[in-house]
Amino acid sequence: MKRLPIGILGSGRGSNCRAILERIRSGDLAAEARVVISDILDAPILDIAREFSIANAYLPPGQFRTRLEPDAENELVNMLREAGVELVVLAGFMRVLHAPMLKAFPRRIINIHPSLLPKFPGLEAWKQALAAGEEISGCSVHYVDQKIDHGEIIAQREVAILPEDTPASLHARIQIAERELYPAVIAEFCERYQAAGL
Ligand code: GRF
């Protein structure tokens, strides 16, 4: 079976990364995680990669806070290409990507965000949804472009907001939905890859 080579990028906890790696390990997902890369040296997501014996690397991001320095972004392209990655999966990667990555992987970079985009891009989207008095929120998987949490939406999952919800309780339920939605979307890419290439 032809497995889709993926690279996972993240800055933090890595719960989505873990869900994806577990699905691959159990044989549910016809993907192969070639590398996990983080812009944070001691990010838990790198520990998760090591736990699953996946190649992993720290990418020094340079002097900017919300993006990679151009040299670092070019280095990221090289790392992913050398690993043979066909689909780049952002899982809590806290930097906006620019031309080097977007040109190298057109429509091959996806992200997950904890809201029903285009509503509530940016940080703590679940808090934004609560503050706005929404009754339904959820999560979205989308292609990545040069704007934050923007780009064509691939799939969404709704999560009801309950009257007694706190930011923490809502966030927890959205994350459960994320851990189902992201592997399901990647599975669709795998099917396409097996049928005809991405
Ligand atoms: C997720 O909630 C995702 O929607 C957002 O960043 C968070 C990453 O969480 N983009 P984790 O590192 O996968 O636990």
Coordinates of N, CA and C in Angstrom, one line a residue, residues 29-194:
L29 N -4.8 4.8 9.3 CA -4.5 5.9 8.5 C -3.3 5.5 7.6
A30 N -3.5 5.6 6.3 CA -2.5 5.1 5.3 C -1.5 6.2 5.1
A31 N -0.9 6.8 6.2 CA 0.1 7.8 6.1 C 1.3 7.3 6.8
E32 N 2.4 8.1 6.5 CA 3.7 7.8 7.1 C 4.2 9.1 7.6
A33 N 4.4 9.2 8.9 CA 4.9 10.5 9.5 C 6.4 10.4 9.3
R34 N 6.9 11.3 8.4 CA 8.4 11.3 8.1 C 9.1 12.1 9.1
V35 N 8.5 13.2 9.6 CA 9.3 14.1 10.5 C 8.3 15.0 11.3
V36 N 8.6 15.3 12.5 CA 7.9 16.3 13.3 C 8.9 17.4 13.6
I37 N 8.5 18.6 13.3 CA 9.4 19.8 13.5 C 8.7 20.8 14.4
S38 N 9.5 21.4 15.3 CA 8.9 22.5 16.2 C 9.9 23.7 16.2
D39 N 9.3 24.9 16.4 CA 10.0 26.1 16.5 C 10.4 26.3 18.0
I40 N 9.9 25.4 18.9 CA 10.2 25.5 20.3 C 11.0 24.3 20.7
L41 N 12.2 24.6 21.3 CA 13.2 23.5 21.6 C 12.6 22.4 22.5
D42 N 11.9 22.8 23.5 CA 11.4 21.8 24.5 C 9.9 21.6 24.4
A43 N 9.4 21.7 23.2 CA 7.9 21.5 23.0 C 7.5 20.1 23.2
P44 N 6.5 19.8 24.0 CA 6.0 18.4 24.2 C 5.8 17.7 22.9
I45 N 5.4 18.4 21.8 CA 5.2 17.6 20.5 C 6.4 16.9 20.1
L46 N 7.6 17.4 20.4 CA 8.9 16.7 20.0 C 9.0 15.4 20.9
D47 N 8.6 15.5 22.1 CA 8.7 14.3 23.0 C 7.7 13.2 22.4
I48 N 6.6 13.7 22.0 CA 5.6 12.7 21.4 C 6.2 12.0 20.2
A49 N 6.9 12.8 19.3 CA 7.5 12.2 18.1 C 8.5 11.2 18.6
R50 N 9.3 11.5 19.6 CA 10.3 10.5 20.1 C 9.7 9.3 20.6
E51 N 8.5 9.5 21.3 CA 7.8 8.3 21.9 C 7.4 7.4 20.8
F52 N 7.0 7.9 19.6 CA 6.6 7.1 18.5 C 7.7 6.8 17.5
S53 N 9.0 7.1 18.0 CA 10.2 6.8 17.1 C 10.1 7.5 15.8
I54 N 9.6 8.7 15.7 CA 9.5 9.5 14.5 C 10.7 10.5 14.5
A55 N 11.3 10.7 13.3 CA 12.4 11.7 13.2 C 11.8 13.0 13.7
N56 N 12.6 13.8 14.4 CA 12.1 15.1 14.9 C 13.2 16.1 14.9
A57 N 12.8 17.4 14.8 CA 13.8 18.4 14.8 C 13.3 19.7 15.4
Y58 N 14.2 20.4 16.0 CA 14.0 21.8 16.4 C 14.4 22.7 15.3
L59 N 13.6 23.6 14.9 CA 14.0 24.6 13.9 C 14.1 26.0 14.6
P60 N 15.3 26.5 14.8 CA 15.4 27.8 15.4 C 14.7 28.9 14.5
P61 N 13.7 29.6 15.0 CA 12.9 30.4 14.2 C 13.4 31.8 13.8
G62 N 14.5 32.2 14.5 CA 15.1 33.5 14.2 C 14.4 34.6 15.1
Q63 N 14.6 35.8 14.7 CA 14.3 36.9 15.6 C 12.8 37.3 15.7
F64 N 12.0 36.9 14.8 CA 10.6 37.3 14.7 C 9.7 36.5 15.7
R65 N 8.6 37.0 16.0 CA 7.7 36.4 17.0 C 6.6 35.5 16.3
T66 N 6.1 36.1 15.2 CA 4.9 35.5 14.6 C 5.2 34.8 13.3
R67 N 6.4 34.9 12.8 CA 6.8 34.2 11.6 C 8.2 33.7 11.7
L68 N 8.6 32.9 10.7 CA 10.0 32.4 10.7 C 10.8 33.5 9.9
E69 N 12.1 33.6 10.3 CA 13.0 34.4 9.5 C 13.1 33.7 8.2
P70 N 13.3 34.5 7.1 CA 13.3 33.8 5.8 C 14.3 32.7 5.7
D71 N 15.5 32.8 6.3 CA 16.5 31.7 6.2 C 15.9 30.5 6.9
A72 N 15.2 30.7 8.0 CA 14.6 29.6 8.7 C 13.5 28.9 7.9
E73 N 12.7 29.7 7.2 CA 11.6 29.2 6.4 C 12.2 28.4 5.3
N74 N 13.3 28.9 4.7 CA 13.9 28.1 3.6 C 14.5 26.8 4.1
E75 N 15.0 26.9 5.3 CA 15.6 25.6 5.9 C 14.5 24.6 6.2
L76 N 13.3 25.2 6.6 CA 12.1 24.3 6.8 C 11.7 23.6 5.5
V77 N 11.7 24.3 4.4 CA 11.4 23.7 3.1 C 12.4 22.6 2.8
N78 N 13.7 22.9 3.1 CA 14.7 21.8 2.8 C 14.5 20.6 3.6
M79 N 14.2 20.8 4.9 CA 14.0 19.7 5.8 C 12.8 18.8 5.4
L80 N 11.7 19.5 5.0 CA 10.6 18.7 4.6 C 10.8 18.0 3.3
R81 N 11.5 18.7 2.3 CA 11.8 18.0 1.0 C 12.7 16.8 1.2
E82 N 13.7 17.0 2.0 CA 14.7 15.9 2.3 C 14.0 14.7 2.9
A83 N 13.0 15.0 3.7 CA 12.2 13.9 4.3 C 11.2 13.3 3.3
G84 N 11.0 13.9 2.1 CA 10.1 13.4 1.1 C 8.6 13.7 1.5
V85 N 8.4 14.7 2.2 CA 7.0 15.0 2.7 C 6.2 15.5 1.5
E86 N 5.0 15.0 1.4 CA 4.0 15.4 0.4 C 2.9 16.3 1.0
L87 N 2.6 16.1 2.2 CA 1.5 16.9 2.9 C 2.1 17.4 4.2
V88 N 2.0 18.7 4.4 CA 2.5 19.4 5.6 C 1.3 19.6 6.5
V89 N 1.3 19.1 7.7 CA 0.2 19.1 8.7 C 0.6 20.0 9.8
L90 N -0.1 21.2 9.9 CA 0.2 22.1 11.0 C -0.7 21.7 12.2
A91 N -0.1 21.5 13.3 CA -0.8 21.0 14.5 C -0.4 21.9 15.7
G92 N -1.0 23.1 15.8 CA -0.6 24.0 16.8 C 0.7 24.7 16.5
F93 N 1.0 25.0 15.2 CA 2.2 25.7 14.9 C 1.9 27.2 14.9
M94 N 2.6 27.9 15.8 CA 2.1 29.3 16.1 C 2.8 30.4 15.3
R95 N 3.2 30.0 14.1 CA 3.8 31.0 13.2 C 3.1 31.0 11.8
V96 N 3.0 32.2 11.2 CA 2.4 32.3 9.9 C 3.4 32.0 8.9
L97 N 3.0 31.2 7.9 CA 4.0 30.8 6.8 C 3.9 31.8 5.7
H98 N 5.0 31.9 5.0 CA 5.1 32.8 3.9 C 5.6 32.1 2.6
A99 N 6.0 33.0 1.7 CA 6.3 32.5 0.3 C 7.1 31.2 0.2
P100 N 8.2 31.1 0.9 CA 9.0 29.9 0.7 C 8.2 28.6 0.9
M101 N 7.5 28.5 2.0 CA 6.7 27.3 2.2 C 5.5 27.2 1.3
L102 N 4.8 28.3 1.1 CA 3.6 28.3 0.3 C 3.9 28.0 -1.1
K103 N 5.0 28.4 -1.6 CA 5.4 28.1 -3.0 C 5.9 26.7 -3.1
A104 N 6.6 26.2 -2.1 CA 7.1 24.8 -2.2 C 6.0 23.8 -2.0
F105 N 5.0 24.1 -1.3 CA 3.9 23.1 -1.0 C 2.5 23.7 -1.3
P106 N 2.3 24.0 -2.6 CA 1.0 24.6 -2.9 C -0.2 23.7 -2.7
R107 N -1.2 24.1 -1.9 CA -2.3 23.2 -1.6 C -1.9 21.9 -0.9
R108 N -0.7 22.0 -0.3 CA -0.2 20.8 0.4 C 0.1 21.1 1.9
I109 N -0.4 22.2 2.4 CA -0.3 22.6 3.8 C -1.7 22.8 4.4
I110 N -1.9 22.0 5.4 CA -3.3 22.2 6.1 C -3.1 22.5 7.5
N111 N -4.1 23.1 8.1 CA -4.1 23.5 9.5 C -5.5 23.2 10.1
I112 N -5.4 23.0 11.5 CA -6.7 22.9 12.2 C -6.8 24.0 13.2
H113 N -8.1 24.5 13.3 CA -8.3 25.7 14.1 C -9.6 25.5 14.9
P114 N -9.6 25.9 16.2 CA -10.7 25.6 17.1 C -11.9 26.5 17.0
S115 N -12.4 26.8 15.8 CA -13.7 27.5 15.6 C -14.2 27.1 14.3
L116 N -15.5 27.6 14.0 CA -16.1 27.4 12.7 C -15.7 28.6 11.9
L117 N -14.5 28.4 11.2 CA -14.0 29.5 10.4 C -15.0 29.8 9.3
P118 N -15.2 31.0 8.8 CA -14.3 32.2 9.0 C -14.6 32.9 10.4
K119 N -15.4 32.4 11.2 CA -15.6 33.0 12.5 C -14.4 32.8 13.4
F120 N -14.0 33.8 14.1 CA -13.1 33.7 15.2 C -11.7 33.1 14.8
P121 N -11.0 33.7 13.9 CA -9.6 33.3 13.7 C -8.8 33.8 14.9
G122 N -7.6 33.4 15.0 CA -6.7 34.0 16.0 C -6.7 33.2 17.3
L123 N -6.2 33.8 18.3 CA -5.9 33.1 19.6 C -7.2 32.8 20.4
E124 N -7.2 31.7 21.1 CA -8.3 31.4 22.0 C -9.7 31.6 21.4
A125 N -9.9 30.9 20.3 CA -11.1 31.1 19.5 C -12.3 30.6 20.3
W126 N -12.1 29.6 21.2 CA -13.3 29.2 22.0 C -13.8 30.2 22.9
K127 N -12.8 31.0 23.4 CA -13.2 32.2 24.3 C -14.0 33.2 23.5
Q128 N -13.5 33.4 22.3 CA -14.2 34.4 21.4 C -15.6 34.0 21.1
A129 N -15.8 32.7 20.9 CA -17.1 32.2 20.6 C -18.1 32.3 21.8
L130 N -17.5 32.0 22.9 CA -18.4 32.1 24.2 C -18.7 33.6 24.4
A131 N -17.8 34.5 24.3 CA -18.0 35.9 24.5 C -19.0 36.5 23.5
A132 N -19.0 35.9 22.3 CA -20.0 36.4 21.3 C -21.4 35.8 21.5
G133 N -21.5 34.9 22.5 CA -22.9 34.4 22.7 C -23.3 33.4 21.7
E134 N -22.4 32.7 21.0 CA -22.7 31.7 20.0 C -23.3 30.5 20.7
E135 N -24.2 29.8 20.0 CA -24.7 28.5 20.5 C -24.0 27.3 19.9
I136 N -23.3 27.5 18.8 CA -22.6 26.4 18.2 C -21.2 26.9 17.9
S137 N -20.2 26.1 18.2 CA -18.8 26.4 17.7 C -18.3 25.1 17.1
G138 N -17.0 24.9 17.1 CA -16.5 23.7 16.5 C -15.1 23.8 16.1
C139 N -14.7 23.1 15.1 CA -13.3 23.2 14.6 C -13.3 23.1 13.0
S140 N -12.3 23.6 12.5 CA -12.2 23.6 11.0 C -10.8 23.2 10.6
V141 N -10.7 22.4 9.5 CA -9.5 22.1 8.8 C -9.5 22.9 7.5
H142 N -8.4 23.6 7.2 CA -8.3 24.4 6.1 C -6.9 24.4 5.4
Y143 N -6.9 24.7 4.1 CA -5.6 24.9 3.5 C -5.0 26.2 4.0
V144 N -3.7 26.2 4.1 CA -3.0 27.4 4.7 C -2.6 28.4 3.6
D145 N -2.9 29.6 3.8 CA -2.4 30.7 3.0 C -1.6 31.7 3.9
Q146 N -1.4 32.9 3.3 CA -0.5 33.8 4.0 C -1.2 34.5 5.2
K147 N -2.5 34.4 5.3 CA -3.2 35.0 6.4 C -3.4 34.0 7.6
I148 N -3.6 34.6 8.8 CA -3.8 33.7 10.0 C -5.2 33.0 9.9
D149 N -5.2 31.7 10.1 CA -6.4 30.9 10.1 C -7.3 31.2 9.0
H150 N -6.8 31.3 7.8 CA -7.5 31.7 6.6 C -7.2 30.7 5.5
G151 N -7.9 30.7 4.5 CA -7.6 29.7 3.4 C -8.8 28.8 3.2
E152 N -8.9 28.2 2.1 CA -10.1 27.3 1.8 C -10.4 26.3 2.8
I153 N -11.6 26.2 3.2 CA -12.0 25.3 4.3 C -12.2 23.9 3.7
I154 N -11.6 22.9 4.3 CA -11.8 21.5 3.8 C -12.9 20.8 4.5
A155 N -12.9 20.9 5.8 CA -14.0 20.2 6.6 C -14.1 20.9 7.9
Q156 N -15.3 20.8 8.5 CA -15.6 21.3 9.8 C -16.4 20.4 10.6
R157 N -16.3 20.5 12.0 CA -17.1 19.7 12.8 C -17.7 20.7 13.9
E158 N -19.0 20.5 14.1 CA -19.7 21.4 15.0 C -19.7 20.8 16.4
V159 N -19.6 21.8 17.4 CA -19.7 21.4 18.8 C -20.7 22.4 19.5
A160 N -21.7 21.8 20.1 CA -22.7 22.7 20.7 C -22.1 23.4 21.9
I161 N -22.5 24.6 22.1 CA -22.1 25.4 23.3 C -23.2 25.3 24.3
L162 N -22.9 24.8 25.5 CA -23.9 24.5 26.5 C -24.0 25.7 27.5
P163 N -25.2 25.9 28.1 CA -25.3 27.1 28.9 C -24.3 27.1 30.1
E164 N -23.9 26.0 30.6 CA -23.0 25.9 31.7 C -21.5 25.9 31.3
D165 N -21.3 26.1 30.0 CA -19.9 26.0 29.5 C -19.0 27.1 30.1
T166 N -17.8 26.7 30.5 CA -16.7 27.7 30.7 C -15.8 27.6 29.6
P167 N -14.8 28.5 29.4 CA -13.9 28.4 28.4 C -13.2 27.1 28.4
A168 N -12.8 26.6 29.6 CA -12.1 25.3 29.6 C -12.9 24.1 29.2
S169 N -14.2 24.1 29.6 CA -15.0 22.9 29.2 C -15.3 22.9 27.7
L170 N -15.6 24.1 27.2 CA -15.8 24.2 25.7 C -14.5 23.8 25.0
H171 N -13.4 24.4 25.4 CA -12.1 24.1 24.7 C -11.9 22.5 24.7
A172 N -12.2 21.9 25.8 CA -11.9 20.5 25.9 C -12.8 19.7 24.9
R173 N -14.1 20.1 24.8 CA -14.9 19.4 23.8 C -14.5 19.6 22.4
I174 N -14.1 20.9 22.1 CA -13.6 21.2 20.8 C -12.4 20.3 20.5
Q175 N -11.5 20.2 21.4 CA -10.3 19.4 21.2 C -10.6 17.9 20.9
I176 N -11.6 17.4 21.6 CA -12.0 16.0 21.3 C -12.5 15.9 19.8
A177 N -13.3 16.9 19.4 CA -13.7 17.0 18.0 C -12.5 17.1 17.0
E178 N -11.5 17.9 17.4 CA -10.3 18.1 16.6 C -9.6 16.8 16.3
R179 N -9.5 16.0 17.4 CA -8.7 14.8 17.3 C -9.4 13.7 16.5
E180 N -10.7 13.9 16.2 CA -11.4 13.0 15.3 C -11.4 13.6 13.9
L181 N -11.6 14.9 13.8 CA -11.7 15.5 12.4 C -10.3 15.5 11.7
Y182 N -9.2 15.8 12.4 CA -8.0 16.0 11.6 C -7.5 14.6 11.0
P183 N -7.5 13.5 11.8 CA -7.2 12.2 11.1 C -8.1 11.9 10.0
A184 N -9.4 12.2 10.1 CA -10.4 11.9 9.1 C -10.1 12.7 7.8
V185 N -9.7 13.9 7.9 CA -9.3 14.7 6.7 C -8.1 14.2 6.1
I186 N -7.1 13.8 6.9 CA -5.8 13.3 6.4 C -6.1 12.0 5.7
A187 N -7.0 11.2 6.2 CA -7.4 9.9 5.5 C -7.9 10.2 4.1
E188 N -8.6 11.3 3.9 CA -9.1 11.6 2.6 C -7.9 12.0 1.6
F189 N -6.9 12.7 2.2 CA -5.7 13.0 1.4 C -5.0 11.6 1.0
C190 N -5.0 10.7 2.0 CA -4.3 9.4 1.7 C -5.0 8.7 0.6
E191 N -6.4 8.7 0.6 CA -7.1 8.0 -0.4 C -6.8 8.6 -1.8
R192 N -6.8 9.9 -1.8 CA -6.5 10.6 -3.1 C -5.0 10.3 -3.6
Y193 N -4.1 10.2 -2.6 CA -2.7 9.9 -2.9 C -2.6 8.5 -3.5
Q194 N -3.4 7.6 -2.9 CA -3.3 6.2 -3.4 C -3.9 6.1 -4.8

